[in-house]
PDB file of C-alpha atoms in Angstrom:
ATOM      1  CA  MET A 632     -31.600 -33.628  55.781  1.00 89.00           C
ATOM      2  CA  ILE A 633     -33.139 -32.805  51.915  1.00 89.00           C
ATOM      3  CA  ASP A 634     -34.046 -29.675  50.647  1.00 90.00           C
ATOM      4  CA  LYS A 635     -35.718 -30.262  48.077  1.00 90.00           C
ATOM      5  CA  LEU A 636     -36.176 -31.761  44.633  1.00 90.00           C
ATOM      6  CA  GLY A 637     -33.331 -30.878  42.111  1.00 91.00           C
ATOM      7  CA  GLN A 638     -33.906 -32.726  38.865  1.00 92.00           C
ATOM      8  CA  VAL A 639     -35.357 -36.074  37.482  1.00 90.00           C
ATOM      9  CA  MET A 640     -33.517 -37.728  35.548  1.00 89.00           C
ATOM     10  CA  LEU A 641     -35.436 -38.823  32.211  1.00 86.00           C
ATOM     11  CA  TYR A 642     -33.605 -42.109  30.620  1.00 88.00           C
ATOM     12  CA  VAL A 643     -34.195 -41.596  26.865  1.00 89.00           C
ATOM     13  CA  THR A 644     -33.523 -43.941  23.846  1.00 89.00           C
ATOM     14  CA  ASN A 645     -32.248 -40.589  21.787  1.00 91.00           C
ATOM     15  CA  GLN A 646     -31.447 -37.731  23.485  1.00 93.00           C
ATOM     16  CA  ASP A 647     -31.784 -35.394  20.313  1.00 94.00           C
ATOM     17  CA  ASP A 648     -35.164 -36.040  19.460  1.00 90.00           C
ATOM     18  CA  SER A 649     -36.041 -35.978  22.941  1.00 91.00           C
ATOM     19  CA  LEU A 650     -34.840 -32.256  23.401  1.00 94.00           C
ATOM     20  CA  LYS A 651     -36.221 -31.094  20.579  1.00 91.00           C
ATOM     21  CA  PHE A 652     -39.489 -32.844  21.704  1.00 80.00           C
ATOM     22  CA  TRP A 653     -39.156 -30.679  25.356  1.00 87.00           C
ATOM     23  CA  THR A 654     -38.089 -27.417  24.026  1.00 88.00           C
ATOM     24  CA  GLU A 655     -39.906 -27.396  20.585  1.00 85.00           C
ATOM     25  CA  LYS A 656     -42.587 -28.829  21.360  1.00 81.00           C
ATOM     26  CA  ALA A 657     -43.650 -29.080  25.326  1.00 78.00           C
ATOM     27  CA  GLY A 658     -42.541 -25.713  25.459  1.00 80.00           C
ATOM     28  CA  PHE A 659     -38.786 -26.234  27.979  1.00 87.00           C
ATOM     29  CA  HIS A 660     -36.008 -24.687  28.132  1.00 96.00           C
ATOM     30  CA  LEU A 661     -32.676 -25.485  27.634  1.00 97.00           C
ATOM     31  CA  VAL A 662     -30.747 -25.481  30.948  1.00 97.00           C
ATOM     32  CA  SER A 663     -27.260 -26.543  30.151  1.00 96.00           C
ATOM     33  CA  LYS A 664     -25.905 -29.191  27.860  1.00 96.00           C
ATOM     34  CA  GLU A 665     -22.618 -31.385  29.341  1.00 92.00           C
ATOM     35  CA  ASP A 666     -20.427 -33.862  27.529  1.00 91.00           C
ATOM     36  CA  ASN A 667     -17.768 -35.237  29.132  1.00 84.00           C
ATOM     37  CA  GLY A 668     -15.902 -36.271  26.309  1.00 82.00           C
ATOM     38  CA  GLN A 669     -15.936 -40.318  26.862  1.00 79.00           C
ATOM     39  CA  GLY A 670     -19.447 -40.531  24.803  1.00 80.00           C
ATOM     40  CA  LEU A 671     -21.340 -39.552  27.974  1.00 87.00           C
ATOM     41  CA  ARG A 672     -23.568 -36.557  27.268  1.00 93.00           C
ATOM     42  CA  TRP A 673     -26.974 -34.929  29.249  1.00 94.00           C
ATOM     43  CA  PHE A 674     -29.392 -32.266  28.796  1.00 96.00           C
ATOM     44  CA  GLU A 675     -30.824 -30.332  31.254  1.00 96.00           C
ATOM     45  CA  ILE A 676     -34.212 -28.993  30.399  1.00 93.00           C
ATOM     46  CA  ALA A 677     -36.589 -26.911  32.881  1.00 94.00           C
ATOM     47  CA  PRO A 678     -40.096 -25.958  32.723  1.00 90.00           C
ATOM     48  CA  SER A 679     -39.341 -22.087  32.563  1.00 90.00           C
ATOM     49  CA  GLU A 680     -36.112 -19.849  33.968  1.00 91.00           C
ATOM     50  CA  GLU A 681     -37.311 -19.675  36.921  1.00 91.00           C
ATOM     51  CA  ALA A 682     -37.985 -23.999  37.793  1.00 91.00           C
ATOM     52  CA  GLU A 683     -36.505 -25.067  40.832  1.00 91.00           C
ATOM     53  CA  THR A 684     -36.936 -28.410  39.579  1.00 92.00           C
ATOM     54  CA  SER A 685     -35.314 -29.566  36.275  1.00 95.00           C
ATOM     55  CA  ILE A 686     -35.218 -32.497  33.935  1.00 89.00           C
ATOM     56  CA  VAL A 687     -31.805 -33.967  32.601  1.00 94.00           C
ATOM     57  CA  LEU A 688     -32.399 -36.594  29.840  1.00 91.00           C
ATOM     58  CA  HIS A 689     -29.626 -39.097  29.818  1.00 92.00           C
ATOM     59  CA  ASN A 690     -28.939 -42.166  27.545  1.00 92.00           C
ATOM     60  CA  LYS A 691     -30.857 -44.994  28.175  1.00 90.00           C
ATOM     61  CA  GLU A 692     -29.040 -47.094  26.688  1.00 92.00           C
ATOM     62  CA  LEU A 693     -25.122 -45.726  27.721  1.00 91.00           C
ATOM     63  CA  ILE A 694     -26.601 -46.218  31.298  1.00 90.00           C
ATOM     64  CA  ALA A 695     -27.517 -49.321  31.508  1.00 92.00           C
ATOM     65  CA  LYS A 696     -24.268 -50.354  30.504  1.00 91.00           C
ATOM     66  CA  MET A 697     -22.548 -48.207  32.928  1.00 87.00           C
ATOM     67  CA  GLN A 698     -24.997 -49.063  36.068  1.00 88.00           C
ATOM     68  CA  PRO A 699     -26.979 -52.170  34.857  1.00 91.00           C
ATOM     69  CA  GLU A 700     -27.832 -52.278  38.627  1.00 89.00           C
ATOM     70  CA  LEU A 701     -30.419 -49.036  37.680  1.00 86.00           C
ATOM     71  CA  ASN A 702     -34.475 -49.423  37.421  1.00 83.00           C
ATOM     72  CA  LEU A 703     -34.680 -47.163  33.714  1.00 86.00           C
ATOM     73  CA  GLY A 704     -38.191 -47.499  33.373  1.00 80.00           C
ATOM     74  CA  ALA A 705     -38.749 -44.986  36.043  1.00 64.00           C
ATOM     75  CA  PRO A 706     -37.144 -41.449  36.111  1.00 68.00           C
ATOM     76  CA  SER A 707     -34.975 -41.376  38.859  1.00 68.00           C
ATOM     77  CA  LEU A 708     -34.714 -38.744  41.411  1.00 77.00           C
ATOM     78  CA  LEU A 709     -31.647 -36.265  42.520  1.00 85.00           C
ATOM     79  CA  PHE A 710     -32.138 -34.176  45.925  1.00 86.00           C
ATOM     80  CA  PHE A 711     -30.362 -31.681  46.753  1.00 90.00           C
ATOM     81  CA  THR A 712     -28.600 -30.881  50.593  1.00 90.00           C
ATOM     82  CA  GLU A 713     -26.651 -28.760  51.724  1.00 92.00           C
ATOM     83  CA  ASP A 714     -24.398 -31.068  54.322  1.00 96.00           C
ATOM     84  CA  LEU A 715     -24.129 -34.754  51.915  1.00 97.00           C
ATOM     85  CA  ASP A 716     -21.792 -35.945  54.788  1.00 97.00           C
ATOM     86  CA  ALA A 717     -24.416 -35.706  57.324  1.00 95.00           C
ATOM     87  CA  LEU A 718     -27.181 -36.985  54.931  1.00 94.00           C
ATOM     88  CA  TYR A 719     -24.695 -40.211  54.263  1.00 97.00           C
ATOM     89  CA  LYS A 720     -23.917 -40.796  57.925  1.00 96.00           C
ATOM     90  CA  ASN A 721     -28.004 -40.618  58.895  1.00 91.00           C
ATOM     91  CA  PHE A 722     -28.985 -42.827  55.870  1.00 93.00           C
ATOM     92  CA  THR A 723     -26.114 -45.493  56.687  1.00 94.00           C
ATOM     93  CA  ASN A 724     -27.197 -45.077  60.292  1.00 94.00           C
ATOM     94  CA  LYS A 725     -30.621 -46.642  59.431  1.00 92.00           C
ATOM     95  CA  ASN A 726     -28.676 -49.408  57.822  1.00 91.00           C
ATOM     96  CA  ILE A 727     -30.165 -47.388  53.751  1.00 93.00           C
ATOM     97  CA  THR A 728     -28.112 -48.790  50.738  1.00 93.00           C
ATOM     98  CA  VAL A 729     -25.941 -46.101  49.976  1.00 94.00           C
ATOM     99  CA  GLY A 730     -23.313 -45.912  47.041  1.00 95.00           C
ATOM    100  CA  ASP A 731     -20.197 -44.121  47.414  1.00 96.00           C
ATOM    101  CA  ILE A 732     -19.465 -40.479  47.956  1.00 96.00           C
ATOM    102  CA  VAL A 733     -18.337 -39.652  44.358  1.00 93.00           C
ATOM    103  CA  THR A 734     -16.783 -35.777  43.346  1.00 92.00           C
ATOM    104  CA  MET A 735     -18.485 -34.710  39.764  1.00 88.00           C
ATOM    105  CA  PRO A 736     -17.939 -31.805  38.195  1.00 87.00           C
ATOM    106  CA  THR A 737     -21.356 -30.238  39.735  1.00 89.00           C
ATOM    107  CA  GLY A 738     -20.812 -30.656  43.443  1.00 93.00           C
ATOM    108  CA  ARG A 739     -20.769 -34.406  45.683  1.00 96.00           C
ATOM    109  CA  VAL A 740     -23.107 -36.873  45.238  1.00 95.00           C
ATOM    110  CA  PHE A 741     -24.026 -40.355  46.269  1.00 95.00           C
ATOM    111  CA  ASN A 742     -26.969 -43.071  45.302  1.00 93.00           C
ATOM    112  CA  PHE A 743     -29.200 -44.462  47.480  1.00 89.00           C
ATOM    113  CA  ALA A 744     -31.877 -47.212  47.722  1.00 89.00           C
ATOM    114  CA  ASP A 745     -35.157 -47.533  48.576  1.00 85.00           C
ATOM    115  CA  ASN A 746     -36.853 -50.664  49.695  1.00 78.00           C
ATOM    116  CA  GLU A 747     -37.758 -52.214  46.402  1.00 74.00           C
ATOM    117  CA  GLY A 748     -34.001 -51.538  44.301  1.00 81.00           C
ATOM    118  CA  ASN A 749     -34.962 -48.280  43.092  1.00 78.00           C
ATOM    119  CA  TYR A 750     -32.455 -46.412  42.999  1.00 85.00           C
ATOM    120  CA  PHE A 751     -32.311 -41.852  43.855  1.00 85.00           C
ATOM    121  CA  ALA A 752     -29.564 -39.464  44.392  1.00 92.00           C
ATOM    122  CA  VAL A 753     -28.302 -36.888  46.522  1.00 92.00           C
ATOM    123  CA  LEU A 754     -26.154 -34.023  45.050  1.00 95.00           C
ATOM    124  CA  GLU A 755     -24.088 -31.384  47.311  1.00 95.00           C
ATOM    125  CA  LYS A 756     -24.014 -28.618  44.602  1.00 86.00           C
ATOM    126  CA  LYS A 757     -20.395 -26.938  44.885  1.00 81.00           C
TER     127      LYS A 757
END
């Protein structure tokens, strides 16, 4: 089952300006920055070094092109789980709309939709 809320994905127009706001004005810490070398990059920030939940700043325009079905008006939630396969099976058995399980550098992940078509993701960390 889902263990905790891991990350909130925030889709922004200008990642660099957003990073400056969150780190320089709001006092958040930069946890990590990622770049896949193909134009997809993101910044992970958190309110403290000990925070269990973080915010990931994504490029809104790029994500809209990659996944036009996503509602980018509000943050997507990324949940963490210890057993992705069991959760995937559970959601499928309950007729929840789920995407394919995908292996990412940080672990395996799949998307699912609620009854209004809002998409969320679940990650099983490596």
